[in-house]
Amino acid sequence: MSHENSSSQDAPPAAPARHFIHEIIAGHVQAGRYGGRVGTRFPPEPNGYLHIGHAKSICLNFGLAREFGGTCNLRMDDTNPTREDVEYVDSIRHDVQWLIEGWAEDSLTLKKVGDASGAGVSGKNRGGTPLEPFYASDYFPQIYEFAVELIRKGKAYVCDLSPEDTERYRGSPDRPGQDSPFRDRSAEESLALFQRMRAGEFPDSARTLRARIDMSSPNIWLRDPVLYRIRHTEHHHTGKQWCLYPMYDFAHCLSDYIEGVTHSICTLEFEVHRPLYDWILEALRLPRELPRQYEFARLNLGYTVMSKRKLLQLVQDRIVTGWDDPRMPTISGLRRRGYPAEAIRHFCELIGVTKFNGLTDASLLEFAVRENLNKRANRVMAVLRPLKVVIENYEDSRVEMMEAVNNPEDPSAGTRNVPFSKTIYIEQDDFMETPAKKFYRLFPGHEVRLRYAYILKCVAVEKDATGRVVELRCTIDPDSKAGGATAGRKIKATIHWVSAAHALASEVRLYDRLFTVEHPDAQAGGDFKSFLNPKSLEVITDCRLESSLKEAQPGQRFQFERLGYFCVDSKESAPGKPVFNRTATLRDAWAKERQKTG
RNA sequence: UGCCCGAUGGUGUAACGGUAGCACAGCAGACUCUGAAUCUGCUUGUCAUGGUUCAAAUCCAUGUCGGGCAGCCA
């Protein structure tokens, strides 16, 4: 964001994390495996938006490529046309680009539009040629030829079993499967049938191509897994060219090989697929050194859900406003919420990479964003829930400009002038008619400091018919502003304020965690949606903001002093009428104190 | 009752046979024109039982607990 300080640019570069995959790769590089080259890939299926769990994988794959001077291919893993869409490929491209911008762009490898060879163009060599992500579907012709090769070698056969029978013959984890009656089909016959499958002669699911491995293997994925299935469905990238689509297991290892990937990093649930990954590549007797698969634990974050299925449900059921709702753990949601890419990357660094399936504390993400924004976000005064204050000993028409520091963490951010006048707004929370224990803000007869202005004393309280406090009558110590005779007086509390006449009325959205329980998908017998937090969004429409905020641009981030970090909503703000999203609250010792004392 | 993987404070992670450390969270204090930030201090841990070894979080065995695998999904 160009409006923010540059101080974040000189933050010390985080040392690359050491973890088991890092060690494996470092070992390979040292031993000269793959000619010392490192090639990774990030292979999302374009059937949903990317989330913070994908960010972990992106940071891992791009981080490794970056550190070892290698490449990381962005590849659409699009082998199932029935659930994929270009809307998703566009969002994925954008999110990946945004996340790695200024960090690992040089490692990002794309390809020339229309090129299906698997050859990439990495960031360093990017010219004017239009580029696009890799697509597994670009390799359908090659993958088809590999399948033919497997049939010729007697390692695959066409099977006529129905989906139901295929399942039946597969057996179960503790019971071996049975050979398909078509298992002994000759290579010639399988070849002919496979060609007819491709020609569209058979309806969906009528036949499959299967690997001939071992129906009694303890590993279910080795029980003659399906390699190809018939789907008379148009594909978002290849159109109507195919009615035959490869399965993940067949397409993935081959795509890796075609692209020259060396280290194929995926999540734990694919661990049992690794023998199949290796089997396919080895069965083909390929000339080049083979890629290998390594698995790590996916991210689980407290108070949210991470599966694309569940996130999609939240979108479809209108529980959130879309994939980019600021409450969503999606990259686009976090971005709209105000999370800088750098903060997300730092979070991914903090959580580490292991094979342990844990649940990461939501407070770690909050820590990452606070730490980042504390250094880069300009301070500003904003009153979310206004309480009118009239200063009795201040002239009616007088307006003073008070000099305020933009960012105490960054002197280069400079200062600004904030107008002060007789009638101001303060935060309702900063006043208590009868002060609670340890409350040292404003109450009748008591003094607080107005940030960058005078010491203020409450002399009277005005209420409406219902007894609600609607206005405070106060006086100031006229010598107490900066440089004044009594400026040095020690006052326990400093509160923020906004001049009523100059204030910008604005809408602010307060976001809280989406769920009320830390692990919504692990609740016994519970539908995760029954644990939604009804207070995950609070819209406040009559906030009074410092006038300088009138020019705030979409995406710009601020610290509202004493309240938290806020970001101008990029969708619903209008020129001169910014809408703010709360990214995170500030730590709040008083809130804790209040909770303790009840 | 099959196969694969895992287990270190509340949470996440380090220690690669030789002093269990870091971060977050929590607690207490200092400082403060943000009850923020910053600084200081503190609490809390090797799943269990055996074995190998001068020495085990680390190696071995058994058990316990947790996760994954039976899509023509990825």
Coordinates of N, CA and C in Angstrom, one line a residue, chain A residues 294-455:
Chain A
Y294 N 6.9 -35.7 -0.6 CA 7.1 -35.5 0.8 C 5.9 -34.9 1.4
E295 N 5.5 -35.4 2.6 CA 4.3 -34.9 3.2 C 4.5 -34.1 4.5
F296 N 3.7 -33.2 4.7 CA 3.7 -32.4 6.0 C 2.3 -32.2 6.5
A297 N 2.1 -31.8 7.7 CA 0.8 -31.7 8.3 C 0.2 -30.4 7.8
R298 N -1.1 -30.5 7.4 CA -1.8 -29.3 7.0 C -2.1 -28.4 8.3
L299 N -2.4 -27.2 8.0 CA -2.7 -26.2 9.1 C -4.1 -26.4 9.6
N300 N -4.2 -26.5 10.9 CA -5.6 -26.3 11.6 C -5.5 -25.1 12.5
L301 N -6.4 -24.2 12.3 CA -6.4 -23.0 13.1 C -7.7 -22.9 14.0
G302 N -7.4 -22.4 15.2 CA -8.6 -22.4 16.1 C -9.7 -21.4 15.7
Y303 N -10.9 -21.7 16.1 CA -12.1 -20.9 15.9 C -12.4 -20.6 14.4
T304 N -12.0 -21.5 13.6 CA -12.4 -21.4 12.2 C -12.4 -22.8 11.5
V305 N -12.9 -22.9 10.3 CA -12.8 -24.1 9.6 C -12.0 -23.9 8.4
M306 N -11.4 -25.0 7.9 CA -10.4 -24.9 6.8 C -10.8 -25.7 5.6
S307 N -11.8 -26.5 5.6 CA -12.0 -27.3 4.4 C -12.8 -26.5 3.4
K308 N -12.4 -26.7 2.1 CA -13.1 -25.9 1.1 C -14.5 -26.2 1.0
R309 N -14.9 -27.5 1.3 CA -16.3 -27.9 1.4 C -17.1 -27.0 2.4
K310 N -16.5 -26.9 3.6 CA -17.2 -26.1 4.6 C -17.2 -24.6 4.3
L311 N -16.1 -24.1 3.8 CA -16.1 -22.7 3.4 C -17.1 -22.4 2.3
L312 N -17.2 -23.3 1.4 CA -18.2 -23.2 0.3 C -19.6 -23.1 0.9
Q313 N -19.8 -24.0 1.9 CA -21.1 -24.0 2.5 C -21.5 -22.7 3.2
L314 N -20.5 -22.1 3.8 CA -20.7 -20.8 4.4 C -21.1 -19.8 3.4
V315 N -20.4 -19.9 2.2 CA -20.7 -18.9 1.2 C -22.1 -19.2 0.6
Q316 N -22.4 -20.4 0.3 CA -23.7 -20.8 -0.3 C -24.9 -20.5 0.6
D317 N -24.7 -20.8 1.8 CA -25.8 -20.6 2.8 C -25.9 -19.1 3.2
R318 N -25.1 -18.2 2.6 CA -25.1 -16.8 2.9 C -24.8 -16.5 4.4
I319 N -24.1 -17.4 5.0 CA -23.7 -17.1 6.4 C -22.6 -16.0 6.4
V320 N -21.8 -16.0 5.3 CA -20.9 -14.9 5.1 C -21.2 -14.3 3.7
T321 N -20.7 -13.1 3.4 CA -21.1 -12.5 2.2 C -20.4 -13.0 1.0
G322 N -19.4 -13.8 1.1 CA -18.7 -14.3 0.0 C -17.3 -14.9 0.4
W323 N -16.6 -15.5 -0.5 CA -15.3 -16.1 -0.2 C -14.4 -15.0 0.4
D324 N -14.6 -13.8 0.1 CA -13.7 -12.7 0.6 C -14.3 -12.0 1.8
D325 N -15.3 -12.5 2.4 CA -15.8 -11.9 3.6 C -14.7 -11.9 4.6
P326 N -14.5 -10.7 5.3 CA -13.3 -10.5 6.1 C -13.3 -11.5 7.3
R327 N -14.4 -12.2 7.5 CA -14.3 -13.2 8.6 C -13.8 -14.6 8.1
M328 N -13.7 -14.7 6.8 CA -13.2 -16.0 6.3 C -11.7 -16.2 6.4
P329 N -11.3 -17.4 6.6 CA -9.8 -17.6 6.7 C -9.2 -17.7 5.3
T330 N -9.9 -17.3 4.3 CA -9.4 -17.3 2.9 C -8.3 -16.2 2.8
I331 N -7.4 -16.3 1.8 CA -6.4 -15.3 1.5 C -7.2 -14.0 1.2
S332 N -8.2 -14.1 0.4 CA -8.9 -12.9 -0.1 C -9.7 -12.3 1.1
G333 N -10.2 -13.1 2.0 CA -10.9 -12.6 3.2 C -9.9 -11.9 4.1
L334 N -8.7 -12.5 4.4 CA -7.7 -11.9 5.2 C -7.2 -10.6 4.6
R335 N -7.1 -10.6 3.3 CA -6.6 -9.4 2.6 C -7.6 -8.2 2.8
R336 N -8.9 -8.6 2.6 CA -9.9 -7.6 2.7 C -10.0 -7.1 4.2
R337 N -9.7 -8.0 5.1 CA -9.8 -7.7 6.5 C -8.6 -6.8 6.9
G338 N -7.6 -6.7 6.1 CA -6.5 -5.8 6.3 C -5.1 -6.5 6.6
Y339 N -5.1 -7.8 6.5 CA -3.8 -8.5 6.8 C -2.9 -8.3 5.7
P340 N -1.7 -7.7 5.9 CA -0.7 -7.6 4.9 C -0.1 -9.0 4.6
A341 N 0.3 -9.2 3.3 CA 0.9 -10.5 2.9 C 2.0 -10.8 3.8
E342 N 2.8 -9.8 4.1 CA 4.0 -10.0 5.0 C 3.7 -10.6 6.3
A343 N 2.5 -10.2 6.9 CA 2.1 -10.8 8.2 C 1.7 -12.2 8.0
I344 N 1.1 -12.6 6.9 CA 0.6 -14.0 6.7 C 1.9 -14.8 6.5
R345 N 2.8 -14.3 5.8 CA 4.1 -15.0 5.6 C 4.8 -15.3 6.9
H346 N 4.8 -14.2 7.7 CA 5.5 -14.4 9.0 C 4.8 -15.4 9.8
F347 N 3.5 -15.4 9.8 CA 2.7 -16.4 10.5 C 3.1 -17.8 10.1
C348 N 3.2 -18.0 8.8 CA 3.6 -19.3 8.2 C 5.0 -19.7 8.7
E349 N 5.8 -18.7 8.9 CA 7.1 -19.0 9.4 C 7.1 -19.5 10.8
L350 N 6.2 -18.8 11.6 CA 6.1 -19.1 13.0 C 5.5 -20.5 13.3
I351 N 4.6 -21.0 12.5 CA 4.0 -22.2 12.8 C 4.8 -23.5 12.5
G352 N 5.9 -23.3 11.7 CA 6.8 -24.4 11.4 C 6.2 -25.5 10.5
V353 N 7.0 -26.5 10.2 CA 6.5 -27.6 9.3 C 6.9 -28.9 9.9
T354 N 5.9 -29.7 10.2 CA 6.2 -31.0 10.8 C 5.2 -32.0 10.3
K355 N 5.2 -33.2 10.8 CA 4.2 -34.2 10.5 C 3.2 -34.4 11.6
F356 N 3.2 -33.5 12.5 CA 2.3 -33.6 13.7 C 1.0 -32.8 13.4
N357 N -0.1 -33.4 13.5 CA -1.4 -32.8 13.2 C -1.9 -32.1 14.4
G358 N -1.6 -30.9 14.5 CA -2.1 -30.1 15.7 C -3.1 -29.1 15.4
L359 N -3.4 -28.2 16.4 CA -4.3 -27.2 16.2 C -3.7 -25.9 16.7
T360 N -3.4 -25.0 15.7 CA -2.7 -23.8 16.0 C -3.6 -22.7 16.7
D361 N -3.0 -22.1 17.7 CA -3.7 -21.1 18.4 C -4.1 -19.9 17.6
A362 N -5.3 -19.5 17.6 CA -5.7 -18.3 16.7 C -5.0 -17.1 17.1
S363 N -4.5 -17.0 18.4 CA -3.8 -15.8 18.8 C -2.5 -15.6 18.2
L364 N -1.9 -16.7 17.6 CA -0.7 -16.6 16.9 C -0.8 -15.8 15.6
L365 N -1.9 -16.0 14.9 CA -2.2 -15.2 13.7 C -2.4 -13.7 14.1
E366 N -3.1 -13.5 15.2 CA -3.4 -12.1 15.6 C -2.1 -11.5 16.0
F367 N -1.2 -12.2 16.7 CA 0.1 -11.7 17.0 C 0.8 -11.3 15.8
A368 N 0.8 -12.1 14.8 CA 1.6 -11.8 13.6 C 1.1 -10.6 12.9
V369 N -0.2 -10.3 12.9 CA -0.7 -9.2 12.2 C -0.5 -7.9 13.1
R370 N -0.6 -8.0 14.4 CA -0.4 -6.9 15.2 C 1.1 -6.4 15.2
E371 N 1.9 -7.4 15.2 CA 3.4 -7.1 15.2 C 3.7 -6.3 13.9
N372 N 3.1 -6.8 12.8 CA 3.4 -6.2 11.5 C 2.8 -4.8 11.4
L373 N 1.6 -4.7 11.8 CA 0.9 -3.4 11.6 C 1.3 -2.3 12.6
N374 N 1.8 -2.8 13.8 CA 2.3 -1.9 14.8 C 3.5 -1.0 14.1
K375 N 4.3 -1.7 13.3 CA 5.4 -1.0 12.7 C 5.0 -0.2 11.5
R376 N 4.0 -0.6 10.8 CA 3.8 0.1 9.5 C 2.5 1.0 9.5
A377 N 1.6 0.8 10.4 CA 0.3 1.5 10.2 C 0.3 2.9 10.9
N378 N -0.1 3.9 10.3 CA -0.2 5.2 10.8 C -1.3 5.3 11.9
R379 N -1.1 6.1 12.9 CA -2.1 6.3 14.0 C -3.0 7.4 13.6
V380 N -4.2 7.2 14.1 CA -5.2 8.2 13.8 C -6.3 8.1 14.9
M381 N -7.0 9.2 15.2 CA -8.0 9.1 16.2 C -9.4 8.9 15.7
A382 N -10.1 7.9 16.2 CA -11.4 7.6 15.7 C -12.3 7.2 16.9
V383 N -13.5 7.8 17.0 CA -14.4 7.4 18.1 C -15.5 6.5 17.5
L384 N -15.5 5.3 18.0 CA -16.5 4.4 17.4 C -17.9 4.6 18.0
R385 N -18.0 4.8 19.3 CA -19.3 5.0 20.0 C -19.2 6.3 20.7
P386 N -19.7 7.4 20.0 CA -19.4 8.7 20.4 C -20.2 9.1 21.7
L387 N -19.6 9.9 22.5 CA -20.2 10.5 23.7 C -19.8 12.0 23.6
K388 N -20.9 12.9 23.5 CA -20.6 14.3 23.3 C -20.0 14.9 24.5
V389 N -19.0 15.7 24.3 CA -18.4 16.5 25.4 C -18.4 17.9 25.1
V390 N -18.9 18.8 25.9 CA -18.9 20.2 25.7 C -17.9 20.8 26.7
I391 N -16.9 21.6 26.2 CA -15.9 22.1 27.1 C -16.3 23.5 27.4
E392 N -16.7 23.7 28.7 CA -17.4 25.0 29.1 C -16.4 26.2 29.1
N393 N -15.1 25.9 29.3 CA -14.2 27.1 29.4 C -13.4 27.2 28.1
Y394 N -14.0 26.8 27.0 CA -13.3 27.0 25.7 C -14.2 27.8 24.8
E395 N -13.6 28.8 24.1 CA -14.4 29.7 23.3 C -15.2 29.0 22.2
D396 N -16.4 29.5 21.9 CA -17.4 28.8 21.0 C -16.8 28.6 19.6
S397 N -16.1 29.6 19.1 CA -15.7 29.5 17.7 C -14.2 29.2 17.5
R398 N -13.6 28.9 18.6 CA -12.2 28.7 18.5 C -11.8 27.3 18.0
V399 N -10.8 27.2 17.1 CA -10.4 26.0 16.6 C -8.8 26.0 16.7
E400 N -8.3 25.0 17.3 CA -6.8 24.9 17.4 C -6.4 23.7 16.6
M401 N -5.2 23.8 16.0 CA -4.7 22.6 15.3 C -3.6 22.0 16.2
M402 N -3.9 20.7 16.6 CA -3.0 20.0 17.5 C -2.0 19.1 16.7
E403 N -0.8 19.2 17.0 CA 0.2 18.3 16.2 C 0.2 16.9 16.8
A404 N 0.0 16.0 15.9 CA -0.1 14.6 16.3 C 1.0 13.7 15.6
V405 N 1.5 12.8 16.3 CA 2.6 11.9 15.7 C 1.9 10.8 14.9
N406 N 2.3 10.6 13.6 CA 1.7 9.6 12.8 C 2.0 8.2 13.2
N407 N 3.3 8.0 13.5 CA 3.6 6.6 13.9 C 4.9 6.7 14.8
P408 N 4.6 6.5 16.1 CA 5.8 6.5 17.1 C 6.8 5.5 16.8
E409 N 6.5 4.4 16.0 CA 7.4 3.4 15.7 C 8.3 3.8 14.5
D410 N 7.9 4.9 13.8 CA 8.5 5.3 12.6 C 8.6 6.8 12.4
P411 N 9.6 7.4 12.9 CA 9.7 8.9 12.9 C 9.5 9.4 11.5
S412 N 9.9 8.7 10.5 CA 9.8 9.2 9.1 C 8.4 9.4 8.7
A413 N 7.5 8.8 9.4 CA 6.1 9.0 9.1 C 5.6 10.4 9.4
G414 N 6.3 11.1 10.2 CA 6.0 12.6 10.4 C 4.8 12.8 11.3
T415 N 4.3 14.0 11.1 CA 3.2 14.4 12.0 C 2.1 15.0 11.2
R416 N 0.9 15.3 11.8 CA -0.2 15.9 11.1 C -0.9 16.8 12.1
N417 N -1.8 17.7 11.6 CA -2.5 18.5 12.5 C -3.9 18.1 12.7
V418 N -4.4 18.0 13.9 CA -5.7 17.6 14.2 C -6.5 18.7 14.8
P419 N -7.7 19.0 14.2 CA -8.5 20.2 14.8 C -9.1 19.8 16.1
F420 N -9.1 20.9 17.0 CA -9.7 20.7 18.3 C -10.6 21.9 18.5
S421 N -11.8 21.6 19.1 CA -12.8 22.7 19.3 C -13.6 22.5 20.6
K422 N -14.6 23.3 20.8 CA -15.3 23.3 22.1 C -16.1 22.0 22.3
T423 N -16.7 21.5 21.2 CA -17.5 20.3 21.3 C -16.7 19.1 20.6
I424 N -16.5 18.1 21.4 CA -15.7 16.9 20.9 C -16.5 15.7 21.2
Y425 N -16.1 14.6 20.6 CA -16.6 13.3 21.0 C -15.5 12.5 21.6
I426 N -15.9 11.7 22.6 CA -15.0 10.8 23.2 C -15.7 9.4 23.2
E427 N -15.0 8.4 23.4 CA -15.5 7.0 23.4 C -16.4 6.8 24.6
Q428 N -17.6 6.2 24.4 CA -18.5 5.9 25.5 C -17.8 5.1 26.6
D429 N -16.9 4.2 26.2 CA -16.2 3.3 27.1 C -15.2 4.1 28.0
D430 N -14.9 5.3 27.6 CA -13.9 6.0 28.4 C -14.5 6.9 29.5
F431 N -15.8 6.7 29.7 CA -16.5 7.4 30.8 C -17.4 6.4 31.6
M432 N -17.3 6.6 32.9 CA -18.2 5.8 33.8 C -18.7 6.8 34.8
E433 N -20.0 6.8 35.0 CA -20.6 7.7 35.9 C -20.2 7.3 37.3
T434 N -20.2 6.0 37.6 CA -19.7 5.5 38.8 C -18.6 4.5 38.5
P435 N -17.3 5.0 38.6 CA -16.2 4.2 38.1 C -16.0 2.9 38.8
A436 N -15.8 1.9 38.0 CA -15.5 0.5 38.5 C -14.1 0.6 39.2
K437 N -13.8 -0.5 39.9 CA -12.5 -0.6 40.5 C -11.4 -0.6 39.4
K438 N -10.4 0.1 39.6 CA -9.2 0.2 38.7 C -9.6 0.9 37.4
F439 N -10.8 1.5 37.3 CA -11.1 2.3 36.1 C -10.5 3.7 36.3
Y440 N -9.5 4.1 35.5 CA -8.9 5.4 35.7 C -9.1 6.3 34.5
R441 N -10.2 6.1 33.8 CA -10.5 7.1 32.7 C -11.3 8.2 33.3
L442 N -12.3 8.7 32.5 CA -13.1 9.8 32.9 C -14.3 9.5 33.8
F443 N -14.5 10.2 34.9 CA -15.7 10.1 35.7 C -15.9 11.4 36.4
P444 N -17.1 11.7 36.9 CA -17.4 13.0 37.4 C -16.3 13.5 38.4
G445 N -15.8 14.7 38.2 CA -14.9 15.3 39.1 C -13.4 14.8 38.9
H446 N -13.2 13.9 37.9 CA -11.9 13.3 37.6 C -11.3 13.9 36.3
E447 N -10.0 13.8 36.2 CA -9.3 14.3 35.0 C -8.7 13.2 34.2
V448 N -8.7 13.4 32.9 CA -7.9 12.6 31.9 C -7.2 13.5 31.0
R449 N -6.2 12.9 30.3 CA -5.6 13.7 29.3 C -6.2 13.4 27.9
L450 N -6.5 14.5 27.2 CA -6.9 14.3 25.8 C -5.7 14.2 25.0
R451 N -5.6 13.1 24.2 CA -4.4 12.8 23.4 C -4.0 14.1 22.6
Y452 N -2.8 14.5 22.7 CA -2.2 15.6 21.9 C -2.9 16.9 22.2
A453 N -3.7 17.0 23.3 CA -4.4 18.2 23.6 C -4.4 18.5 25.1
Y454 N -5.5 18.9 25.7 CA -5.5 19.4 27.1 C -5.9 18.3 28.1
I455 N -5.7 18.7 29.3 CA -6.2 17.8 30.4 C -7.6 18.2 30.6

